[in-house]
Coordinates of C-alpha atoms in Angstrom, one line a residue:
X623 CA 0.0 0.0 -0.1
X624 CA 1.4 3.4 -1.0
X625 CA 2.0 6.0 1.7
X626 CA -0.6 8.7 1.9
X627 CA 0.7 12.2 1.0
X628 CA 0.8 14.6 3.8
X629 CA -2.4 16.3 2.5
X630 CA -4.3 13.0 2.6
X631 CA -3.1 12.0 6.1
X632 CA -6.0 11.1 8.2
X633 CA -6.9 13.8 10.6
X634 CA -6.7 11.5 13.6
X635 CA -2.9 11.4 13.0
X636 CA -2.6 15.1 13.0
X637 CA -4.7 15.7 16.1
X638 CA -2.9 18.7 17.5
X639 CA -3.0 22.2 15.8
X640 CA -0.7 25.0 16.9
X641 CA -1.9 28.4 15.9
X642 CA 0.2 31.5 16.2
X643 CA -1.8 34.7 16.9
X644 CA -1.0 38.4 17.3
X645 CA -2.2 41.2 19.3
X646 CA -4.8 41.9 16.7
X647 CA -6.6 38.6 17.5
X648 CA -9.0 37.1 14.8
X649 CA -8.3 40.0 12.5
X650 CA -4.8 38.7 11.8
X651 CA -5.8 35.2 11.1
X652 CA -6.8 33.5 7.8
X653 CA -9.9 31.6 7.2
X654 CA -8.4 28.2 7.8
X655 CA -7.0 29.1 11.2
X656 CA -10.3 30.6 12.3
X657 CA -12.2 27.6 11.1
X658 CA -9.9 25.2 13.0
X659 CA -10.3 27.1 16.2
X660 CA -14.1 27.3 15.8
X661 CA -14.4 23.6 15.2
X662 CA -12.0 22.5 18.1
X663 CA -13.7 20.8 21.0
X664 CA -10.8 21.9 23.3
X665 CA -8.5 25.0 23.0
X666 CA -5.4 25.5 25.2
X667 CA -3.7 28.9 25.7
X668 CA -2.7 31.7 27.9
X669 CA -5.5 33.7 29.5
X670 CA -4.6 36.6 27.1
X671 CA -4.7 34.4 24.0
X672 CA -8.1 32.8 25.0
X673 CA -9.6 36.2 25.6
X674 CA -8.4 37.5 22.2
X675 CA -9.9 34.6 20.4
X676 CA -13.1 34.4 22.4
X677 CA -15.2 35.6 19.5
X678 CA -14.1 32.5 17.5
X679 CA -13.9 29.8 20.1
X680 CA -17.0 27.5 20.5
X681 CA -15.5 24.6 22.4
X682 CA -14.1 24.2 25.8
X683 CA -11.0 26.2 26.9
X684 CA -8.1 25.4 29.2
X685 CA -5.8 28.2 30.4
X686 CA -2.1 27.1 30.9
X687 CA -1.4 25.6 34.3
X688 CA 1.6 26.1 36.7
X689 CA 4.0 24.5 36.5
X690 CA 3.8 24.3 32.7
X691 CA 4.5 20.6 32.6
X692 CA 1.0 20.0 33.9
X693 CA -0.4 21.7 30.8
X694 CA 1.8 19.5 28.6
X695 CA 0.4 16.4 30.3
X696 CA -3.1 17.8 29.8
X697 CA -2.5 18.2 26.1
X698 CA -1.0 14.7 25.8
X699 CA -4.0 13.2 27.6
X700 CA -6.0 14.3 24.5
X701 CA -3.8 12.4 22.0
X702 CA -5.8 11.4 19.0
X703 CA -8.6 13.9 19.7
X704 CA -8.8 17.3 17.9
X705 CA -7.0 19.8 19.9
X706 CA -5.9 23.4 19.3
X707 CA -3.1 25.3 21.1
X708 CA -2.8 29.0 20.8
X709 CA 0.6 30.6 20.9
X710 CA 2.2 34.0 20.5
X711 CA 3.4 34.6 16.9
X712 CA 5.7 31.7 15.8
X713 CA 5.2 28.7 18.1
X714 CA 8.6 27.4 17.2
X715 CA 10.6 30.6 17.8
X716 CA 11.1 30.6 21.6
X717 CA 7.5 29.4 21.8
X718 CA 5.3 26.6 23.2
X719 CA 5.8 24.5 20.0
X720 CA 9.4 23.8 21.1
X721 CA 8.2 22.5 24.5
X722 CA 5.4 20.4 23.0
X723 CA 7.6 19.0 20.2
X724 CA 9.8 17.3 22.9
X725 CA 7.0 14.9 23.6
X726 CA 4.8 15.1 20.5
X727 CA 6.2 14.2 17.0
X728 CA 5.8 16.7 14.2
X729 CA 3.8 14.2 12.3
X730 CA 0.9 14.5 14.8
X731 CA 0.8 18.4 14.4
X732 CA -0.6 21.0 12.1
X733 CA 1.2 24.3 12.6
X734 CA 0.0 27.7 11.4
X735 CA 2.6 30.3 12.6
X736 CA 2.1 34.1 12.7
X737 CA 5.0 36.6 12.5
X738 CA 7.1 36.6 15.6
X739 CA 7.6 39.6 17.8
X740 CA 11.2 39.7 16.4
X741 CA 9.9 39.9 12.8
X742 CA 7.4 42.7 13.7
X743 CA 10.1 44.6 15.6
X744 CA 12.6 44.3 12.7
X745 CA 10.0 45.6 10.3
X746 CA 9.2 48.6 12.5
X747 CA 12.9 49.5 12.9
X748 CA 13.9 48.7 9.2
X749 CA 16.5 46.3 10.5
X750 CA 17.7 43.2 8.4
X751 CA 16.6 40.3 10.7
X752 CA 19.4 38.1 9.4
X753 CA 22.0 40.7 10.5
X754 CA 20.3 41.2 13.9
X755 CA 21.1 39.4 17.1
X756 CA 17.9 38.0 18.6
X757 CA 17.6 37.1 22.2
X758 CA 14.9 36.0 24.5
X759 CA 15.4 37.3 28.0
X760 CA 11.8 36.3 28.9
X761 CA 12.1 34.3 32.2
X762 CA 15.9 34.3 31.8
X763 CA 18.8 36.2 33.3
X764 CA 19.4 39.6 31.7
X765 CA 23.1 38.9 31.9
X766 CA 22.7 36.8 28.8
X767 CA 23.1 39.9 26.7
X768 CA 26.6 40.7 27.8
X769 CA 28.6 38.6 25.3
X770 CA 26.7 40.3 22.5
X771 CA 27.6 43.8 23.5
X772 CA 29.9 44.9 20.7
X773 CA 29.9 48.4 19.0
X774 CA 27.9 48.5 15.9
X775 CA 25.8 45.4 16.7
X776 CA 22.0 45.5 16.6
X777 CA 20.2 43.4 19.1
X778 CA 16.5 42.5 19.6
X779 CA 15.8 41.4 23.1
X780 CA 12.5 40.1 24.3
X781 CA 12.0 41.0 28.0
X782 CA 10.0 39.4 30.8
X783 CA 7.8 42.3 31.8
X784 CA 7.3 46.1 32.0
X785 CA 10.4 46.5 34.2
X786 CA 12.7 44.7 31.7
X787 CA 13.6 47.7 29.5
X788 CA 14.7 49.8 32.5
X789 CA 16.8 46.8 33.8
X790 CA 18.4 46.5 30.4
X791 CA 19.2 50.2 30.2
X792 CA 20.8 49.9 33.7
X793 CA 22.9 47.1 32.6
X794 CA 24.1 48.9 29.5
X795 CA 24.9 52.1 31.5
X796 CA 26.8 50.2 34.1
X797 CA 28.9 48.2 31.5
X798 CA 30.0 51.3 29.5
X799 CA 27.4 51.2 26.9
X800 CA 25.2 54.1 28.1
X801 CA 25.3 55.8 24.7
X802 CA 23.5 53.0 23.1
X803 CA 20.2 53.7 21.4
X804 CA 17.4 51.7 23.1
X805 CA 14.1 51.4 21.4
X806 CA 11.1 49.9 23.3
X807 CA 8.4 48.3 21.1
X808 CA 5.2 47.6 23.0
X809 CA 2.2 45.4 22.2
X810 CA 3.3 45.0 18.5
X811 CA 0.6 44.4 16.0
X812 CA -2.2 45.4 18.2
X813 CA -4.3 48.5 18.9
X814 CA -2.1 49.6 21.8
X815 CA 1.2 49.4 19.8
X816 CA 3.7 51.9 20.9
X817 CA 7.4 52.6 19.9
X818 CA 9.7 54.8 22.0
X819 CA 13.5 55.6 21.7
X820 CA 16.0 56.9 24.2
X821 CA 19.7 56.4 25.0
X822 CA 20.4 53.9 27.7
X823 CA 21.9 56.5 30.0
X824 CA 18.9 58.8 29.6
X825 CA 16.2 56.1 29.9
X826 CA 13.2 57.3 31.8
X827 CA 10.1 55.4 30.3
X828 CA 7.5 54.1 32.8
X829 CA 4.3 52.2 32.7
X830 CA 5.7 50.1 29.9
X831 CA 3.4 47.3 28.5
X832 CA 4.5 43.9 29.8
X833 CA 4.5 42.6 26.1
X834 CA 7.6 44.5 24.9
X835 CA 10.8 43.9 22.9
X836 CA 13.9 46.1 23.0
X837 CA 15.9 47.0 20.1
X838 CA 19.5 48.0 21.0
X839 CA 21.9 49.8 18.7
X840 CA 25.1 49.2 20.6
X841 CA 27.6 52.1 21.2
X842 CA 30.5 51.8 23.6
X843 CA 32.4 54.2 25.7
X844 CA 36.3 53.8 25.9
X845 CA 35.9 52.0 29.3
X846 CA 33.1 49.6 28.0
X847 CA 33.4 46.0 29.0
X848 CA 33.7 44.3 25.6
X849 CA 34.1 40.6 25.6
X850 CA 36.4 39.6 22.7
X851 CA 35.2 36.9 20.4
X852 CA 38.6 35.0 20.7
X853 CA 39.8 32.7 23.3
X854 CA 42.1 34.0 26.0
X855 CA 40.3 37.0 27.5
X856 CA 42.2 39.5 29.5
X857 CA 43.0 38.3 33.0
X858 CA 41.8 41.7 34.5
X859 CA 38.2 41.1 33.3
X860 CA 38.0 38.2 35.8
X861 CA 37.6 38.6 39.5
X862 CA 40.3 36.2 41.1
X863 CA 42.6 35.8 44.0
X864 CA 45.6 34.8 41.9
X865 CA 44.2 31.3 41.1
X866 CA 43.5 31.8 37.5
X867 CA 44.8 30.2 34.3
X868 CA 46.6 33.1 32.6
X869 CA 45.2 34.2 29.3
X870 CA 47.9 32.8 27.0
X871 CA 47.8 29.4 28.7
X872 CA 44.0 29.6 28.8
X873 CA 43.8 30.1 25.0
X874 CA 46.0 27.1 24.4
X875 CA 44.0 25.1 26.9
X876 CA 40.7 25.8 25.2
X877 CA 42.2 25.0 21.9
X878 CA 43.2 21.6 23.3
X879 CA 39.7 21.1 24.9
X880 CA 38.2 21.7 21.3
X881 CA 34.7 22.5 22.3
X882 CA 31.9 21.2 20.1
X883 CA 28.3 22.0 19.8
X884 CA 26.2 20.8 22.8
X885 CA 29.0 19.5 24.9
X886 CA 29.5 19.5 28.7
X887 CA 32.8 20.4 30.4
X888 CA 33.9 19.5 33.9
X889 CA 36.3 22.2 35.2
X890 CA 37.9 20.4 38.1
X891 CA 39.5 22.8 40.7
X892 CA 37.9 25.7 38.8
X893 CA 39.5 28.6 40.8
X894 CA 38.1 31.7 39.1
X895 CA 36.0 29.7 36.6
X896 CA 37.9 31.2 33.6
X897 CA 38.2 28.0 31.6
X898 CA 34.6 27.0 32.1
X899 CA 33.3 30.5 31.4
X900 CA 35.3 30.8 28.1
X901 CA 34.2 27.3 27.2
X902 CA 30.6 28.5 27.4
X903 CA 31.2 31.7 25.6
X904 CA 32.4 29.7 22.5
X905 CA 28.8 28.7 21.7
X906 CA 25.4 29.0 23.5
X907 CA 24.8 25.3 23.4
X908 CA 27.9 24.6 25.6
X909 CA 27.6 23.8 29.4
X910 CA 30.0 23.8 32.2
X911 CA 30.0 22.2 35.7
X912 CA 32.7 23.9 37.8
X913 CA 33.9 21.8 40.8
X914 CA 35.5 24.0 43.5
X915 CA 36.3 23.1 47.1
X916 CA 36.6 26.7 48.4
X917 CA 33.1 28.3 49.2
X918 CA 34.7 31.8 48.6
X919 CA 36.0 30.9 45.2
X920 CA 32.8 29.1 44.3
X921 CA 30.9 32.4 45.0
X922 CA 33.5 34.2 42.9
X923 CA 32.9 31.8 40.0
X924 CA 29.2 32.6 40.2
X925 CA 29.8 36.3 40.0
X926 CA 32.3 35.9 37.1
X927 CA 29.8 33.7 35.2
X928 CA 27.1 36.4 35.6
X929 CA 29.5 39.2 34.5
X930 CA 30.5 37.3 31.5
X931 CA 27.0 36.5 30.4
X932 CA 26.9 32.8 31.1
X933 CA 24.9 32.8 34.4
X934 CA 23.8 29.2 33.8
X935 CA 27.3 27.8 34.5
X936 CA 26.7 25.3 37.3
X937 CA 29.0 25.3 40.4
X938 CA 29.5 22.2 42.6
X939 CA 31.1 23.1 45.9
X940 CA 33.2 20.2 47.2
X941 CA 36.5 18.4 46.7
X942 CA 37.2 16.0 43.9
X943 CA 36.9 13.1 43.5
X944 CA 34.0 12.9 46.0
X945 CA 32.3 15.9 44.5
X946 CA 32.3 14.3 41.0
X947 CA 29.9 11.5 42.1
X948 CA 26.5 11.7 40.5
X949 CA 27.3 14.4 38.0
X950 CA 26.3 14.0 34.4
X951 CA 29.1 12.4 32.4
X952 CA 31.2 15.0 30.6
X953 CA 32.4 15.3 27.0
X954 CA 35.5 17.1 28.1
X955 CA 37.4 17.7 31.3
X956 CA 39.9 20.2 32.4
X957 CA 41.9 19.4 35.5
X958 CA 43.4 22.6 37.0
X959 CA 43.7 22.8 40.8
X960 CA 43.9 19.6 42.9
X961 CA 44.9 17.3 40.0
X962 CA 47.6 15.6 42.0
X963 CA 45.2 14.6 44.8
X964 CA 44.5 10.9 45.3
X965 CA 41.9 9.5 43.0
X966 CA 41.1 12.8 41.0
X967 CA 42.6 11.7 37.6
X968 CA 41.2 8.2 38.0
X969 CA 37.7 9.5 38.6
X970 CA 38.1 11.8 35.6
X971 CA 39.2 8.9 33.3
X972 CA 36.3 6.7 34.5
X973 CA 33.5 9.4 34.0
X974 CA 34.8 10.9 30.7
X975 CA 32.6 9.8 27.7
X976 CA 34.2 7.7 25.0
X977 CA 35.8 10.1 22.5
X978 CA 35.9 12.8 25.1
X979 CA 38.9 15.0 25.7
X980 CA 40.9 15.5 28.9
X981 CA 43.3 18.4 29.4
X982 CA 45.5 18.8 32.5
X983 CA 47.9 21.5 33.3
X984 CA 50.7 21.2 35.8
X985 CA 52.8 24.0 37.5
X986 CA 54.1 21.8 40.3
X987 CA 56.7 19.1 40.0
X988 CA 54.4 16.6 41.7
X989 CA 51.6 17.3 39.2
X990 CA 54.1 17.3 36.3
X991 CA 55.4 13.9 37.4
X992 CA 51.8 12.5 37.4
X993 CA 51.1 13.8 33.9
X994 CA 54.5 12.3 32.6
X995 CA 53.4 8.9 34.0
X996 CA 49.9 9.1 32.5
X997 CA 51.5 10.1 29.1
X998 CA 53.7 7.1 29.2
X999 CA 50.7 4.9 30.1
X1000 CA 47.9 6.3 28.0
X1001 CA 49.6 8.3 25.2
X1002 CA 48.1 11.6 24.1
X1003 CA 50.0 14.9 23.6
X1004 CA 52.4 16.5 26.1
X1005 CA 53.6 20.1 25.7
X1006 CA 55.5 22.7 27.8
X1007 CA 54.4 26.2 27.8
X1008 CA 56.9 28.9 28.6
X1009 CA 55.7 32.5 28.7
X1010 CA 57.9 35.6 29.4
X1011 CA 56.5 39.1 29.8
X1012 CA 58.4 42.4 29.4
X1013 CA 59.0 44.1 32.7
X1014 CA 61.1 47.0 34.0
X1015 CA 64.7 46.2 34.9
X1016 CA 65.9 49.4 36.5
X1017 CA 65.7 52.0 33.9
X1018 CA 65.6 49.3 31.1
X1019 CA 63.3 46.5 30.1
X1020 CA 63.9 42.8 30.3
X1021 CA 62.0 39.5 30.1
X1022 CA 60.4 38.1 33.3
X1023 CA 59.5 34.5 32.8
X1024 CA 56.3 33.1 34.3
X1025 CA 56.2 29.6 35.8
X1026 CA 56.3 27.0 33.0
X1027 CA 53.2 24.9 32.5
X1028 CA 53.2 21.3 31.4
X1029 CA 50.0 20.5 29.5
X1030 CA 48.8 16.9 28.8
X1031 CA 46.0 16.3 26.4
X1032 CA 44.3 12.9 25.8
X1033 CA 41.3 11.6 24.1
X1034 CA 39.5 8.6 25.6
X1035 CA 39.2 5.6 23.2

C-alpha cells in the first residue's frame, strides 16, 4: 500500500493544531486558522490568548497551568482527539511549540505560525533580521546579553515584563554602553502598539506594557566591558585571587579542549572559573560544571559567570573526587587545581565519555610527574608552555619568565 501524501493523512494522526496569533486577535488570522479554532472541541492557551480569540472559540478552553509541565500532560492526555493550542506569533521561535515537540512528534501536528515579535520589531525598525542578534530574556537572566555587546551590533531582546527595559538600560549604562540607542516596542501588532526611543543613559520610560521587545543599537564608551570573540580574554576582566589560568595558557587550553556543539565540560579545581566561562562563551549550546572546594572561590565563580553573560554555569562546591559522584558524564574535562590529589585523575578517566577530551595543566613538579606517567601509560599529547613578559629592569626592560606549564591532552578511546 502506497504511503498517503501529507495532504491526505487522516486527521486522527494530526490531532494537535498549533496556531500563532498576534495582538490583533482574529483579524490577523486567515480563514483556515479561524475555522480550525471554531471547530476545536478543546482550545489551550494563555489567558490573554483565549480572551483575544473568544469571539471565534466555540469549544471548551483550558488556560495554561503552573508548572507548565502540567499543561503539557493535559495536552498529551487528548492524544488522538482534535485539539488546538494558541501561541504568540511563531510557536517554534522561543514558543510553546518547542516544548510540546519534545513529547509530541511533528507528524501529529498542524502548525500555522504568525509573524514573531522579532519579525514585527525588525519591520518597525527597518533592520535586516538576518543581520540582527535576537535574544529571549523572557524568564531568563538579563546577563545573557553581555557577550553580544559589541559596538555596531544590533540586538532585539524580548523581555519578561514592563520592568525589563529599565533593567536592560541599567545594565548597558553600568557596563560602559550608556550611549547605546534603546528602542522599546510595546504590544506590537495590536491597537495599543507603541514605539519609544531613548539612550540607555537617559532612559526614563515608565508604565511600559508587559508585552515588549527592546531594540539595542550598541555604542560603547572607551571603558566599556567588551568581551572579545577570541579565546584568552584579559585576566583583569575576571575577579580572582591569583588562582587563574593566565590568558595565553587559557587560550591554548581551550584549543586543546576543542569545544563542540552541545558538549558538557567539567572544570575540576575551577579557581576563578575562567576556563569553564570561556568554554561556554564559544557557543550558546555549551555547558560547564565547575567543581571547586573553596566556598569563597565558588561564590566568585558565580559572580564571574554572571558578569561574562553565562549565568547558567553550574557550580558544585566540594573536593574532587568525591564531588564528582552523581554528576552528568562530561564530553571534556579540564583538570586545574587539585589534580595531584589521590583519585582525581582516575575518577576523571572513568567518568569521561568515549571520544571525550581531557586536558590537565601542571605547574608543580608533583603534578608534572603524574602527567608524565599518564602520558607514558595512555599516550596523548604532552607540551611545555613557557611564557615571558616584558618588565622593567631598573631603567631598562627585560623578560620576566612566568612559571612554566606542562600540559597533557588525551582523548578517551
